[in-house]
Short mmCIF file of C-alpha atoms and ligand atoms in Angstrom, two decimals:
data_model
loop_
_atom_site.label_atom_id
_atom_site.label_comp_id
_atom_site.label_asym_id
_atom_site.label_seq_id
_atom_site.Cartn_x
_atom_site.Cartn_y
_atom_site.Cartn_z
CA MET A 233 0.03 0.00 -0.03
CA LYS A 234 1.25 3.51 -0.85
CA GLN A 235 2.35 5.58 2.17
CA LEU A 236 1.30 9.17 2.34
CA VAL A 237 2.06 11.75 5.13
CA PHE A 238 -0.24 14.64 6.03
CA ALA A 239 2.14 17.29 7.24
CA THR A 240 0.13 18.58 10.17
CA ALA A 241 0.22 18.17 13.92
CA ASN A 242 -3.56 18.68 14.11
CA ALA A 243 -5.22 15.30 14.87
CA ASN A 244 -8.68 16.55 13.79
CA LYS A 245 -7.47 17.42 10.32
CA VAL A 246 -5.77 14.00 10.06
CA ALA A 247 -8.94 12.18 11.03
CA GLU A 248 -11.03 14.18 8.53
CA VAL A 249 -8.89 13.42 5.56
CA LYS A 250 -8.33 9.79 6.60
CA MET A 251 -12.13 9.21 6.61
CA LYS A 252 -12.52 10.63 3.12
CA LEU A 253 -9.48 8.89 1.63
CA GLY A 254 -10.65 5.36 2.56
CA ASP A 255 -8.29 2.35 2.65
CA GLY A 256 -6.25 2.99 -0.53
CA TYR A 257 -3.41 4.65 1.36
CA ASP A 258 -1.29 3.92 4.43
CA PHE A 259 -1.97 7.39 5.87
CA LEU A 260 0.57 8.85 8.34
CA SER A 261 0.74 11.98 10.48
CA LEU A 262 3.88 13.92 11.46
CA THR A 263 3.82 12.19 14.84
CA ASP A 264 3.77 8.78 13.10
CA ILE A 265 7.01 9.62 11.24
CA GLY A 266 8.75 11.15 14.26
CA CYS A 267 8.69 14.75 13.02
CA THR A 268 8.15 16.88 16.06
CA GLU A 269 10.02 20.04 15.06
CA GLU A 270 8.25 23.17 13.89
CA ILE A 271 8.26 23.28 10.01
CA PRO A 272 9.21 26.63 8.60
CA GLU A 273 6.48 28.72 6.93
CA THR A 274 8.40 31.75 5.63
CA THR A 275 7.40 32.29 2.01
CA GLY A 276 4.73 34.98 2.39
CA THR A 277 1.98 33.18 0.47
CA LEU A 278 -0.39 30.30 1.24
CA GLU A 279 0.70 28.40 -1.80
CA GLY A 280 4.43 28.93 -0.94
CA ASN A 281 3.94 27.90 2.69
CA ALA A 282 2.04 24.75 1.79
CA LEU A 283 4.75 23.75 -0.71
CA GLN A 284 7.48 24.62 1.78
CA LYS A 285 6.02 22.34 4.38
CA ALA A 286 5.47 19.40 1.94
CA ARG A 287 8.98 19.77 0.51
CA TYR A 288 10.44 19.88 4.00
CA VAL A 289 8.86 16.45 4.82
CA LYS A 290 9.76 14.97 1.43
CA ASP A 291 13.41 16.16 1.63
CA LYS A 292 14.09 15.35 5.22
CA TYR A 293 12.02 12.20 5.77
CA GLY A 294 11.56 10.84 2.18
CA TYR A 295 7.83 10.37 2.26
CA ASP A 296 5.31 11.35 -0.33
CA CYS A 297 3.19 13.90 1.47
CA PHE A 298 0.77 16.78 1.42
CA ALA A 299 0.61 19.93 3.49
CA GLU A 300 -2.08 22.65 3.92
CA ASP A 301 -2.07 26.31 4.64
CA SER A 302 -5.17 28.46 5.11
CA GLY A 303 -6.00 32.01 5.87
CA LEU A 304 -8.57 34.84 5.77
CA GLU A 305 -8.25 37.48 3.01
CA ILE A 306 -10.07 40.84 3.33
CA ASP A 307 -10.43 43.03 0.21
CA ALA A 308 -10.50 46.34 2.16
CA LEU A 309 -7.25 45.29 3.91
CA SER A 310 -5.41 44.39 0.69
CA ASN A 311 -5.95 40.69 1.36
CA ARG A 312 -4.60 40.77 4.93
CA PRO A 313 -4.38 38.95 7.28
CA GLY A 314 -3.54 36.28 4.65
CA VAL A 315 -0.50 34.27 5.75
CA ASP A 316 -0.54 36.13 9.11
CA THR A 317 -4.07 34.92 9.93
CA ALA A 318 -3.15 32.67 12.84
CA HIS A 319 -1.23 35.40 14.70
CA TYR A 320 -2.50 38.66 13.25
CA SER A 321 -2.63 40.53 16.53
CA GLY A 322 0.90 39.34 17.49
CA SER A 323 -0.59 36.40 19.47
CA ARG A 324 -2.65 33.34 18.52
CA ASP A 325 -5.61 34.60 20.66
CA ALA A 326 -8.69 34.39 18.43
CA ASN A 327 -10.50 37.27 20.21
CA ALA A 328 -7.48 39.52 19.94
CA ASN A 329 -7.13 38.68 16.22
CA MET A 330 -10.81 39.31 15.50
CA ALA A 331 -10.81 42.56 17.48
CA LYS A 332 -7.86 43.83 15.39
CA VAL A 333 -9.75 43.09 12.16
CA LEU A 334 -12.98 44.65 13.40
CA ASN A 335 -11.02 47.75 14.43
CA GLU A 336 -9.29 48.03 11.09
CA LEU A 337 -12.63 47.77 9.32
CA LYS A 338 -14.39 50.36 11.58
CA GLY A 339 -16.65 52.53 9.30
CA GLU A 340 -15.76 50.46 6.27
CA VAL A 341 -18.75 49.39 4.14
CA GLN A 342 -16.82 47.17 1.73
CA ARG A 343 -16.38 44.06 3.92
CA ASN A 344 -15.92 41.40 1.33
CA ALA A 345 -13.65 38.58 2.42
CA ARG A 346 -12.78 34.93 1.81
CA PHE A 347 -11.22 31.98 3.58
CA ARG A 348 -8.74 30.20 1.31
CA ALA A 349 -7.09 26.82 1.85
CA VAL A 350 -4.24 25.55 -0.23
CA ILE A 351 -2.99 21.99 -0.20
CA ALA A 352 0.37 21.03 -1.73
CA LEU A 353 0.87 17.36 -2.66
CA ILE A 354 4.26 15.77 -3.50
CA GLN A 355 4.28 12.31 -4.99
CA GLY A 356 7.65 11.24 -6.19
CA GLU A 357 8.84 14.01 -8.53
CA ASN A 358 5.37 15.48 -9.00
CA GLU A 359 3.97 18.48 -7.19
CA ALA A 360 0.36 19.61 -7.33
CA LEU A 361 -1.71 22.38 -5.67
CA PHE A 362 -5.40 22.22 -4.75
CA GLU A 363 -7.28 25.34 -3.69
CA GLY A 364 -10.59 25.64 -1.80
CA ARG A 365 -12.28 28.94 -1.03
CA VAL A 366 -15.40 30.26 0.53
CA ASP A 367 -16.50 33.84 -0.18
CA GLY A 368 -18.37 36.02 2.20
CA TRP A 369 -17.99 39.14 4.33
CA ILE A 370 -16.88 40.34 7.71
CA ALA A 371 -19.63 41.01 10.28
CA LYS A 372 -19.86 44.30 12.22
CA GLU A 373 -19.32 42.42 15.51
CA MET A 374 -18.55 38.93 16.79
CA ALA A 375 -21.54 36.50 17.01
CA GLY A 376 -21.84 32.83 17.84
CA GLU A 377 -20.10 30.15 19.93
CA GLY A 378 -19.33 27.43 17.42
CA GLY A 379 -16.30 26.70 15.36
CA PHE A 380 -12.82 28.29 15.98
CA GLY A 381 -10.52 31.09 14.81
CA TYR A 382 -12.34 33.89 12.95
CA ASP A 383 -15.70 31.96 12.69
CA PRO A 384 -17.60 34.54 14.85
CA ILE A 385 -16.96 37.39 12.39
CA PHE A 386 -17.21 35.61 8.98
CA ILE A 387 -20.56 35.43 7.22
CA PRO A 388 -20.44 33.07 4.17
CA GLU A 389 -22.27 34.13 1.02
CA ASP A 390 -25.90 32.93 0.72
CA HIS A 391 -26.15 33.01 4.58
CA LYS A 392 -27.11 35.68 7.10
CA LEU A 393 -25.31 34.06 10.11
CA THR A 394 -21.62 33.75 10.96
CA PHE A 395 -19.76 30.43 10.70
CA ALA A 396 -19.85 30.34 14.56
CA GLN A 397 -23.76 30.65 14.51
CA LEU A 398 -24.37 28.22 11.63
CA PRO A 399 -24.67 24.52 12.42
CA GLN A 400 -21.18 23.06 12.07
CA GLU A 401 -22.51 20.53 9.46
CA ILE A 402 -23.33 23.47 7.20
CA LYS A 403 -19.89 24.99 7.70
CA LYS A 404 -18.18 21.65 6.91
CA GLY A 405 -20.13 21.39 3.72
CA ILE A 406 -19.01 24.76 2.33
CA SER A 407 -15.71 25.50 4.02
CA HIS A 408 -12.51 26.30 2.13
CA ARG A 409 -10.82 23.39 3.81
CA SER A 410 -13.45 20.78 2.86
CA ARG A 411 -13.41 22.12 -0.75
CA ALA A 412 -9.63 21.84 -1.02
CA VAL A 413 -9.68 18.34 0.55
CA ALA A 414 -12.42 17.25 -1.90
CA LYS A 415 -10.16 18.19 -4.77
CA LEU A 416 -7.18 16.34 -3.23
CA VAL A 417 -9.30 13.20 -2.57
CA ASP A 418 -10.67 13.34 -6.16
CA HIS A 419 -7.08 13.52 -7.46
CA LEU A 420 -5.87 10.65 -5.29
CA GLY A 421 -8.97 8.57 -5.98
CA GLY A 422 -8.38 8.98 -9.72
CA LYS A 423 -4.78 7.82 -9.29
CA LYS A 424 -5.92 4.82 -7.27
CA LEU A 425 -8.26 3.63 -10.08
CA ASN A 426 -5.37 3.92 -12.62
CA LEU A 427 -3.06 1.64 -10.68
P1 IMP B 690 -3.99 26.96 9.58
O1 IMP B 690 -3.73 26.85 8.16
O2 IMP B 690 -4.85 25.81 10.09
O3 IMP B 690 -2.82 27.28 10.42
O4 IMP B 690 -4.96 28.18 9.83
C1 IMP B 690 -4.52 29.50 9.83
C2 IMP B 690 -5.47 30.37 10.70
O5 IMP B 690 -6.60 30.68 9.87
C3 IMP B 690 -6.08 29.68 11.86
O6 IMP B 690 -5.25 29.80 12.99
C4 IMP B 690 -7.32 30.36 12.06
O7 IMP B 690 -7.16 31.51 12.82
C5 IMP B 690 -7.73 30.70 10.62
N1 IMP B 690 -8.70 29.79 10.08
C6 IMP B 690 -8.41 28.77 9.20
N2 IMP B 690 -9.54 28.12 8.91
C7 IMP B 690 -10.51 28.68 9.59
C8 IMP B 690 -11.89 28.43 9.74
O8 IMP B 690 -12.47 27.49 9.11
N3 IMP B 690 -12.62 29.21 10.52
C9 IMP B 690 -11.99 30.27 11.25
N4 IMP B 690 -10.70 30.53 11.20
C10 IMP B 690 -9.98 29.75 10.35
#
């Protein structure tokens, strides 16, 4: 069976992809391959960071692998926070990060934004990128208890409630991450059928 590493330390993400990928792959996490160090993310773009992480694992550990990077892009802020989404306020505190965004958008009527996720896959010599996005806008204030990160201030298009207010099943169905993962799984599934 082909081995494939998901370059993340997040057990929830591993479980989600494992479920969708089925039994065709021997699916490993960073913990499984003994990679405990922090992998650099220094390129300045989501695409670059995803590739950087996947190449790091391929070069150092020799496994075929994929890595993901995601972030929030706000039109009125020239696509910030972007690659700085996780620590926009200088810390990883979600409330501080959202407060900074709301403050920067004070009085701004153009509040269009999107979450974007990029997955970089390396199999042998081949590299491929898969993008998922969900468009929407930034609410005037935080609302809702569900989800994580910036969910309380992001309203996806075709909805009136934030990701944190919507049932998590709805979020999962339309999220940037699930859309990127669906493209990856399609790609890997196609490969499996061709073996
Ligand atoms: P990462 O790619 O998982 O490191 O995500 C980067 C940052 O983007 C996270 O720390 C969150 O702040 C934010 N983020 C990514 N996906 C979501 C989401 O689905 N909802 C809310 N925030 C998210």
